[in-house]
PDB file of C-alpha atoms in Angstrom:
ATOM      1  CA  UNK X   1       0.000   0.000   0.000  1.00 37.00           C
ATOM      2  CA  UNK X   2       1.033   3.317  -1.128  1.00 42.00           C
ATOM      3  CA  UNK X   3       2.259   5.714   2.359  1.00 47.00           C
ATOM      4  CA  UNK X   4      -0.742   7.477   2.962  1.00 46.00           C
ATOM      5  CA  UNK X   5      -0.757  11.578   3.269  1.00 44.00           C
ATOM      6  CA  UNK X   6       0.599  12.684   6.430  1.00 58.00           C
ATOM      7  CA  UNK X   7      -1.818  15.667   6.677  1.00 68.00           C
ATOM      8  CA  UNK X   8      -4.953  15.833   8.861  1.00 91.00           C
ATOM      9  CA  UNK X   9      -8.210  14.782   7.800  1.00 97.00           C
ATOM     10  CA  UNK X  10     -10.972  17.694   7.046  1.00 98.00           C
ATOM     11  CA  UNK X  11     -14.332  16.942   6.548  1.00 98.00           C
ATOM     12  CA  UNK X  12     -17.045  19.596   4.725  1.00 98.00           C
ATOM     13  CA  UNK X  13     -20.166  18.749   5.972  1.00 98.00           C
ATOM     14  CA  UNK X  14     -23.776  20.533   6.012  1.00 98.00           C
ATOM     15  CA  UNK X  15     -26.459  21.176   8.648  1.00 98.00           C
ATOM     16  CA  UNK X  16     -26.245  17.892  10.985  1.00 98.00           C
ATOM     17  CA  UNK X  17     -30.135  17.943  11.363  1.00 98.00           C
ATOM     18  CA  UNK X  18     -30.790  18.179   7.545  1.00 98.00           C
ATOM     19  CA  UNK X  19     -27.458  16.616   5.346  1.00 98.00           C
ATOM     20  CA  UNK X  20     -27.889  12.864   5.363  1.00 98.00           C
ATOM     21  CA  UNK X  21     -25.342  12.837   2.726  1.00 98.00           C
ATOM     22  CA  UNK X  22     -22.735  14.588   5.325  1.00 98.00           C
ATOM     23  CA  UNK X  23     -24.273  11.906   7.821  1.00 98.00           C
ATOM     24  CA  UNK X  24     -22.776   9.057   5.899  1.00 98.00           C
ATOM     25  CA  UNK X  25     -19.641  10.771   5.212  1.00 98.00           C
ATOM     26  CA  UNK X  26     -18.892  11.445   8.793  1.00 98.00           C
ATOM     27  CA  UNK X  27     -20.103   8.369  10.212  1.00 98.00           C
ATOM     28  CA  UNK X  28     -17.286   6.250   7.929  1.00 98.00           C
ATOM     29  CA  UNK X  29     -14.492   8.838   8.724  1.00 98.00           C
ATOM     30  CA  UNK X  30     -15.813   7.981  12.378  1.00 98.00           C
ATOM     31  CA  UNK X  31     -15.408   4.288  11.899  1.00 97.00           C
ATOM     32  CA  UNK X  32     -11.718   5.067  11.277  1.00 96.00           C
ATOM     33  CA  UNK X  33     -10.788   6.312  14.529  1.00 95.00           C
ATOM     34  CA  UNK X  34      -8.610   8.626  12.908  1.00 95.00           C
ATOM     35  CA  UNK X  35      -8.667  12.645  14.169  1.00 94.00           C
ATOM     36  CA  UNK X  36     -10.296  15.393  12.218  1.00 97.00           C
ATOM     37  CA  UNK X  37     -11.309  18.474  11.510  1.00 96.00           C
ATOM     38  CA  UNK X  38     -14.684  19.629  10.729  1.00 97.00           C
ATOM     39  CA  UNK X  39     -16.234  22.412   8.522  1.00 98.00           C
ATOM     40  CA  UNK X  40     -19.786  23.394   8.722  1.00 98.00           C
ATOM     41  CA  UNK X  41     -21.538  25.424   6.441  1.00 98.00           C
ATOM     42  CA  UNK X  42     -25.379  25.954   6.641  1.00 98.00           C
ATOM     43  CA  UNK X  43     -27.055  24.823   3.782  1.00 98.00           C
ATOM     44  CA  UNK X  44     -29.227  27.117   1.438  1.00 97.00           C
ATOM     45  CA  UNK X  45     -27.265  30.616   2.959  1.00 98.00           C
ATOM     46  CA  UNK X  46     -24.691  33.160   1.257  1.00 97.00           C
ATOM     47  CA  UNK X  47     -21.780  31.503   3.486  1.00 97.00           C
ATOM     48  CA  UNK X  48     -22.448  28.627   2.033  1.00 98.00           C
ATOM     49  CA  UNK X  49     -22.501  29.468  -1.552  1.00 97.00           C
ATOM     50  CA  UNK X  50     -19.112  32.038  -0.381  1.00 97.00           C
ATOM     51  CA  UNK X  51     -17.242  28.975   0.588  1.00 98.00           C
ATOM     52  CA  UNK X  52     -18.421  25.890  -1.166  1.00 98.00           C
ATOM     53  CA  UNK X  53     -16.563  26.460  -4.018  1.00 97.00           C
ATOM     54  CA  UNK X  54     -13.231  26.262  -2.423  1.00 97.00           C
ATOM     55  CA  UNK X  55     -13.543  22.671  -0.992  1.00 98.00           C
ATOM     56  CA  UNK X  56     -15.856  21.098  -3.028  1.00 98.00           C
ATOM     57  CA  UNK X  57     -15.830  20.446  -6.764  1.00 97.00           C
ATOM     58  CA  UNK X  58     -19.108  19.743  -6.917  1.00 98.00           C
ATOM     59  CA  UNK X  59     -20.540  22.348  -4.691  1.00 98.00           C
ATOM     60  CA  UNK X  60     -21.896  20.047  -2.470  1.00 98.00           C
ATOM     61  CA  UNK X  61     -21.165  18.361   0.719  1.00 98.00           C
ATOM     62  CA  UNK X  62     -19.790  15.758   2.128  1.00 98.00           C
ATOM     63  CA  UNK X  63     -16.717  16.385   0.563  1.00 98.00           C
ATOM     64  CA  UNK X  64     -12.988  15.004   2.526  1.00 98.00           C
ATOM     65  CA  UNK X  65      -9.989  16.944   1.902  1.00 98.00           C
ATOM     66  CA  UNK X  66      -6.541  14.912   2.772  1.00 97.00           C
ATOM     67  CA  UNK X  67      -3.251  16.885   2.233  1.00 94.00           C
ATOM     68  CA  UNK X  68      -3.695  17.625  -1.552  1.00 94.00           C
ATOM     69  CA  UNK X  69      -6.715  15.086  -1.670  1.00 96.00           C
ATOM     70  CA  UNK X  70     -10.027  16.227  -1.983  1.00 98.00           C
ATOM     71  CA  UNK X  71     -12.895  13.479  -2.407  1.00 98.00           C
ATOM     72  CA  UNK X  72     -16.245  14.985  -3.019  1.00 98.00           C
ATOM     73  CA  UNK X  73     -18.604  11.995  -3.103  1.00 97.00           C
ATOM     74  CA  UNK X  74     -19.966   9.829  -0.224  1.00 97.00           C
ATOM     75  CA  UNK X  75     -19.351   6.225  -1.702  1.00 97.00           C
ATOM     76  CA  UNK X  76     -16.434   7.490  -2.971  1.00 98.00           C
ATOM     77  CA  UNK X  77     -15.251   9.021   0.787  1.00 98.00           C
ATOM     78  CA  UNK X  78     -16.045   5.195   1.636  1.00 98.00           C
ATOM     79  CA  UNK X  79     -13.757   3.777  -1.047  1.00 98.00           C
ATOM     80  CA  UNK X  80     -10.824   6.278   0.101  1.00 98.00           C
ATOM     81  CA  UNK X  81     -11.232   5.785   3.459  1.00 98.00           C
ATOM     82  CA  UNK X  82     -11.535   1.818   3.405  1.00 98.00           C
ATOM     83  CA  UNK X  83      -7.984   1.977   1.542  1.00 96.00           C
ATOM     84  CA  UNK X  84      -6.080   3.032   4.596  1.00 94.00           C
ATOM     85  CA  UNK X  85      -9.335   1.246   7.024  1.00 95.00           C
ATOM     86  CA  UNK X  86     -10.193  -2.093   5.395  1.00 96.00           C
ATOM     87  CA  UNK X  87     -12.708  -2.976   8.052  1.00 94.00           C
ATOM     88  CA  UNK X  88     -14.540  -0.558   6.609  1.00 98.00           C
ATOM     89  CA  UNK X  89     -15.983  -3.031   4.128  1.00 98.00           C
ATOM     90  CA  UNK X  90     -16.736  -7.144   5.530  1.00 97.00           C
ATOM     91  CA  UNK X  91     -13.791  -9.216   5.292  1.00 95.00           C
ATOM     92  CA  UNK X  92     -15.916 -12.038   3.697  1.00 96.00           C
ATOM     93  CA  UNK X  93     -15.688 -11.523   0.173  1.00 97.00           C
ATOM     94  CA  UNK X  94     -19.737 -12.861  -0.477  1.00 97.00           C
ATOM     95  CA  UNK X  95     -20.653 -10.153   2.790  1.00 98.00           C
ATOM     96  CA  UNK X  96     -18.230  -7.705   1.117  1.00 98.00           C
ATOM     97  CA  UNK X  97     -19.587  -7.876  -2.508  1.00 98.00           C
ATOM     98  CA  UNK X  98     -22.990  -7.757  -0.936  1.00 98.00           C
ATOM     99  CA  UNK X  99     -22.316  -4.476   0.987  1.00 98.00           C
ATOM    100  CA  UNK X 100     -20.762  -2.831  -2.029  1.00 98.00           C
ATOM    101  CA  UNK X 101     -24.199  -3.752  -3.935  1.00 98.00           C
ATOM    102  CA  UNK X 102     -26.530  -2.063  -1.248  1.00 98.00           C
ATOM    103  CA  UNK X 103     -24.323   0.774  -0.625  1.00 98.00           C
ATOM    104  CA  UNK X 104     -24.456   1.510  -4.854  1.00 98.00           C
ATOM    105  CA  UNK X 105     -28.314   0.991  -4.815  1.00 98.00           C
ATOM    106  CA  UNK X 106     -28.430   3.777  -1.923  1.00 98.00           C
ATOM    107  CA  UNK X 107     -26.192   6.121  -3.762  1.00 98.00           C
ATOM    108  CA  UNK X 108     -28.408   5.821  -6.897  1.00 97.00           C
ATOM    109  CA  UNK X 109     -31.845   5.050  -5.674  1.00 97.00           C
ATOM    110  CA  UNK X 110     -34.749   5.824  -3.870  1.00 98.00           C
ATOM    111  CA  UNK X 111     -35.189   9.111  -5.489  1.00 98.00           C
ATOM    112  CA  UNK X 112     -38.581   8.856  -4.605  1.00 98.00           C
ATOM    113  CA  UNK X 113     -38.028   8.428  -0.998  1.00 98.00           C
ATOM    114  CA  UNK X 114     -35.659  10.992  -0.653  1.00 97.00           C
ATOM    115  CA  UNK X 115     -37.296  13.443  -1.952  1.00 97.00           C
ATOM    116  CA  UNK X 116     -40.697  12.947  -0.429  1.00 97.00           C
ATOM    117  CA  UNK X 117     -39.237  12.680   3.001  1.00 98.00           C
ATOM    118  CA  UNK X 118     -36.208  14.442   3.506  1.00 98.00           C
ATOM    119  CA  UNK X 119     -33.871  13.759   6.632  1.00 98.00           C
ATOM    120  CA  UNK X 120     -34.946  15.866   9.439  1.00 98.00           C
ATOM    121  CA  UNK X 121     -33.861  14.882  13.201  1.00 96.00           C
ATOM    122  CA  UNK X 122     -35.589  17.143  15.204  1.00 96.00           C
ATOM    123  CA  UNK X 123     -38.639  15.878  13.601  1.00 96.00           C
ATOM    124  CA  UNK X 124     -41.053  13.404  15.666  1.00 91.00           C
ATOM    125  CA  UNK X 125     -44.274  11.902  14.670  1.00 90.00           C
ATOM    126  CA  UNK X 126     -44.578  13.547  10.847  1.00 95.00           C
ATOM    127  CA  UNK X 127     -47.295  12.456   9.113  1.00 93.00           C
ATOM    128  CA  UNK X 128     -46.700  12.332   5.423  1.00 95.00           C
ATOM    129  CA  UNK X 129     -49.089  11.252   2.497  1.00 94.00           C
ATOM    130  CA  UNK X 130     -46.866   9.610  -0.196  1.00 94.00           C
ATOM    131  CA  UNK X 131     -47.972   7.384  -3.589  1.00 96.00           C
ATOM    132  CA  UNK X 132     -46.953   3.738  -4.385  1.00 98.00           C
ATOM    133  CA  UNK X 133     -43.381   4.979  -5.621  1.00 98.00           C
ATOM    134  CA  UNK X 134     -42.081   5.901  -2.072  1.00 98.00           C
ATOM    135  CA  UNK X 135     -43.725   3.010  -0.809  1.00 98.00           C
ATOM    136  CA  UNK X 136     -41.921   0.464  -3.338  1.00 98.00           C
ATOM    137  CA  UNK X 137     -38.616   1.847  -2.385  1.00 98.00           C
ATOM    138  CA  UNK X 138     -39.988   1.409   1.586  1.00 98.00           C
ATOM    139  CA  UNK X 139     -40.547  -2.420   0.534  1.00 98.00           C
ATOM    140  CA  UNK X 140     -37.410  -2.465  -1.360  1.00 98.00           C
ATOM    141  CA  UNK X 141     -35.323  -1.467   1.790  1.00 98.00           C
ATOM    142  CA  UNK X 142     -37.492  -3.310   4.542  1.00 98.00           C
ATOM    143  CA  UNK X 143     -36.678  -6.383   2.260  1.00 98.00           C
ATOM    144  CA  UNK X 144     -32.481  -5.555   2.108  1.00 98.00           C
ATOM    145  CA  UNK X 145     -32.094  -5.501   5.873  1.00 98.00           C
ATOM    146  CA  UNK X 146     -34.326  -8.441   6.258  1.00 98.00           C
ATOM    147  CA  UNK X 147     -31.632 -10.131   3.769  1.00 98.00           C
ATOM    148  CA  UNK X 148     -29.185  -9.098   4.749  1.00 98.00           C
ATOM    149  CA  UNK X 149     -29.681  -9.806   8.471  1.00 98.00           C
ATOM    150  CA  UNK X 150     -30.967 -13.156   7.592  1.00 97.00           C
ATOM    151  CA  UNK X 151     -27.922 -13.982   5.686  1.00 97.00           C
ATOM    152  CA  UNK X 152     -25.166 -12.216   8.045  1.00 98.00           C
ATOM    153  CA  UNK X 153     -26.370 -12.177  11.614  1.00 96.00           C
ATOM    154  CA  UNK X 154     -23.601 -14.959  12.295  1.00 95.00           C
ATOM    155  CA  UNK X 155     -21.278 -12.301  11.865  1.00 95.00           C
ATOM    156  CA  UNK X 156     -22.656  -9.632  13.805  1.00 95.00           C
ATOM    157  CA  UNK X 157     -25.071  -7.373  14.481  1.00 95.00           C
ATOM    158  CA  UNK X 158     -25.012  -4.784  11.248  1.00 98.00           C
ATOM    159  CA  UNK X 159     -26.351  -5.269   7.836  1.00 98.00           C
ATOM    160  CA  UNK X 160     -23.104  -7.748   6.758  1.00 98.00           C
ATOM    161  CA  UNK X 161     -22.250  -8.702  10.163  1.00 97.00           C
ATOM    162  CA  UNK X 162     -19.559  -6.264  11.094  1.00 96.00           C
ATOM    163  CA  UNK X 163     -19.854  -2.191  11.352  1.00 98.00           C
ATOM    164  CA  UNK X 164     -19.389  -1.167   7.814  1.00 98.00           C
ATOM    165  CA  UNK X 165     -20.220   1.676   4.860  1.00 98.00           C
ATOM    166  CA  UNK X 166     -22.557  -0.219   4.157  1.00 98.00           C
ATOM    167  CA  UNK X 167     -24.462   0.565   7.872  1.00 98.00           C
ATOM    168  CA  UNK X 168     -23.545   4.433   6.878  1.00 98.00           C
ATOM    169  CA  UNK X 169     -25.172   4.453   3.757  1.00 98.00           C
ATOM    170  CA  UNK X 170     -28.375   3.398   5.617  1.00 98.00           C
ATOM    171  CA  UNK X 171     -28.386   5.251   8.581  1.00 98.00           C
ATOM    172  CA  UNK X 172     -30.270   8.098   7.354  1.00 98.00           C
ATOM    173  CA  UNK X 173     -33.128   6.122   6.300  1.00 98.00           C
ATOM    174  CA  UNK X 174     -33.718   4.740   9.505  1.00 98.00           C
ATOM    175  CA  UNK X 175     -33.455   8.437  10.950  1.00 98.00           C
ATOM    176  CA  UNK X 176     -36.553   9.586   8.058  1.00 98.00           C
ATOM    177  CA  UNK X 177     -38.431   6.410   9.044  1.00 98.00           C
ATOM    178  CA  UNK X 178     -38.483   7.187  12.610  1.00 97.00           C
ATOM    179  CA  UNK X 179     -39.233  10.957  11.510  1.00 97.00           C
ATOM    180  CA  UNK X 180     -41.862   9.893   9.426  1.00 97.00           C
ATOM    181  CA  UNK X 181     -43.416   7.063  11.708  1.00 96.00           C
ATOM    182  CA  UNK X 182     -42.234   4.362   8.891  1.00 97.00           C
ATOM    183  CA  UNK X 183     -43.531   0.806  10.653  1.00 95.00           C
ATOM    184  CA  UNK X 184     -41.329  -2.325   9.609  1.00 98.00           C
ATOM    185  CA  UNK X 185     -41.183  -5.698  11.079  1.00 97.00           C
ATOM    186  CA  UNK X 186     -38.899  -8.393  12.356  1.00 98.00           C
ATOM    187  CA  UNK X 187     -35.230  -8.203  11.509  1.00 98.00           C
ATOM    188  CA  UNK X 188     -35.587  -4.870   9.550  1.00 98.00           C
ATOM    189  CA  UNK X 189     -37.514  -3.088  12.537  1.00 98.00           C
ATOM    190  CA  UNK X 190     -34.777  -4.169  14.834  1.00 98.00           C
ATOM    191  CA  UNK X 191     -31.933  -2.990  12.698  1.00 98.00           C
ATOM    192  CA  UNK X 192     -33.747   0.401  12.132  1.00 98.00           C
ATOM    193  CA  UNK X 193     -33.616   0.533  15.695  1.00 98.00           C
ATOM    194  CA  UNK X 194     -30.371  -0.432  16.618  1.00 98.00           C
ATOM    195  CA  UNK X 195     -28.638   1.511  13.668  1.00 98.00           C
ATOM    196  CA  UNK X 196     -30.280   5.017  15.541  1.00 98.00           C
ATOM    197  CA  UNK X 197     -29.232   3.930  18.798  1.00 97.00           C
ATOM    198  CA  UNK X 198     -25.286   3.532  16.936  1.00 98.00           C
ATOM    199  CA  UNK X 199     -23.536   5.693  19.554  1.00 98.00           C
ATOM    200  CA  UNK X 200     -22.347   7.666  16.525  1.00 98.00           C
ATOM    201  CA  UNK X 201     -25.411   7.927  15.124  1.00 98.00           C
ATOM    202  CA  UNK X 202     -27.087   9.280  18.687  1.00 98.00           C
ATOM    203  CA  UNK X 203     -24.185  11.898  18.723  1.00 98.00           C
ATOM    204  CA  UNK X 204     -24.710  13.222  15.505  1.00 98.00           C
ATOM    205  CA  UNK X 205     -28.334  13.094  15.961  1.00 98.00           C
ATOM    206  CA  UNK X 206     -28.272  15.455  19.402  1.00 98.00           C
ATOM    207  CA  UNK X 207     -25.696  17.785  18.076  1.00 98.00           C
ATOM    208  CA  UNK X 208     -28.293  18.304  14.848  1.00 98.00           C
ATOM    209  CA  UNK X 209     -31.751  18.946  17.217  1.00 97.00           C
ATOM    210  CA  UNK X 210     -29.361  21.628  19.073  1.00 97.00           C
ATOM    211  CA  UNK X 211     -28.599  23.957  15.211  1.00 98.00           C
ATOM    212  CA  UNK X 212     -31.439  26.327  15.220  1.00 97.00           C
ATOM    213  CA  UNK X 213     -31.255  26.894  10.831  1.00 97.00           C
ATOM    214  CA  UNK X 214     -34.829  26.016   9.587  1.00 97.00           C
ATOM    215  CA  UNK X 215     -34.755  24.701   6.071  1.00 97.00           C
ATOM    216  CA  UNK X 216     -38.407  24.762   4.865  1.00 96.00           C
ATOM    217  CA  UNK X 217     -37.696  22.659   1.985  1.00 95.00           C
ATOM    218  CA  UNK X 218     -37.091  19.922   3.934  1.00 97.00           C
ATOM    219  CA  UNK X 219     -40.085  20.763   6.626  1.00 98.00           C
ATOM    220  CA  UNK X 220     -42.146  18.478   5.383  1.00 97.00           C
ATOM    221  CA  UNK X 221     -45.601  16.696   7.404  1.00 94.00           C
ATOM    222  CA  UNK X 222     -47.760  17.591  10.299  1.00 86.00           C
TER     223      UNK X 222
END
């Protein structure tokens, strides 16, 4: 393996109560155990469109900056990170290549979902009236952590046994479908559970009800 950068980590994030994206991102530099630095910029404000620029191709975050390094996509964040961490991904190749799957069909998908209920922590009880497109991709995930914690629970207690991006990449959901009131059963409702109750998760999720920055945009519900 190639000597990593010497230089500290920094990660660009958004608002903590809002950004799922910056959720995952900081959850798998977490996983690391490595130090780092942190800037916030409040999403949809003139600081934000000042700054963004600078650190972020893409003008959006999560975006990790490593010496002369700068990685400006979740999954990809994962990829880097899992380079120098390789725990970060499960060491069984058929858990592995199964984690890498579900982590691409998050990145890509659910559109619908996404969109019609947006992350939002401080949220409790929402009621939300959504069409048979958000709830396919609700099946769709109920039935990946039912397979994936029928197939890996051997291993441990996350999606493919071990901690991995995998459990990032998923941990927002479970924060909208507590939001939102989202009822699963069995081995999904238990993972949704224990993935919000991720000590990491729980930190990120107090520090987020304490911003005060109300996006309405992603005020969604009664």
């Amino acid at each position: 393996m190639p000597n990593a950068p010497t230089a500290p980590f920094t990660l660009v994030i958004g608002n903590r109560n809002y950004s799922s994206w910056s959720l995952r991102g900081w959850l798998m530099l977490r996983q690391t155990g490595v130090d780092f630095e942190e800037i916030q910029l409040p999403l949809d404000t003139p600081e934000f469109e000042e700054k963004i620029a600078a650190l972020s191709p893409s003008r959006r975050v999560p975006a990790l900056i490593h010496g002369s390094t700068t990685i400006w996509d979740s999954l990809a964040i994962g990829e880097y990170l899992a380079e120098r961490s390789p725990t970060l991904w499960p060491v069984d190749p058929e858990a592995r290549a199964f984690a890498r799957c579900i982590s691409a069909e998050m990145h890509a998908g659910f559109v619908a979902l996404r969109q019609a209920l947006p992350m939002n922590g401080r949220a409790r009880g929402r009621t939300v009236r959504f069409g048979k497109d958000v709830q396919a991709d609700v099946t769709r995930i109920a039935s990946i952590w039912t397979e994936a914690r029928k197939r890996f629970a051997p291993a441990g207690p996350w999606l493919c046994g071990s901690f991995s991006i995998a459990d990032c990449m998923y941990a927002p959901i479970a924060s909208r479908f507590f939001t939102y009131g989202i009822a699963l059963d069995g081995a999904a409702a238990a993972y949704g559970e224990a993935i919000r109750n991720h000590p990491d998760m729980r930190a990120w999720t107090e520090s987020g009800c304490k911003e005060t920055q109300v996006l309405t945009r992603d005020e969604v519900g009664k």
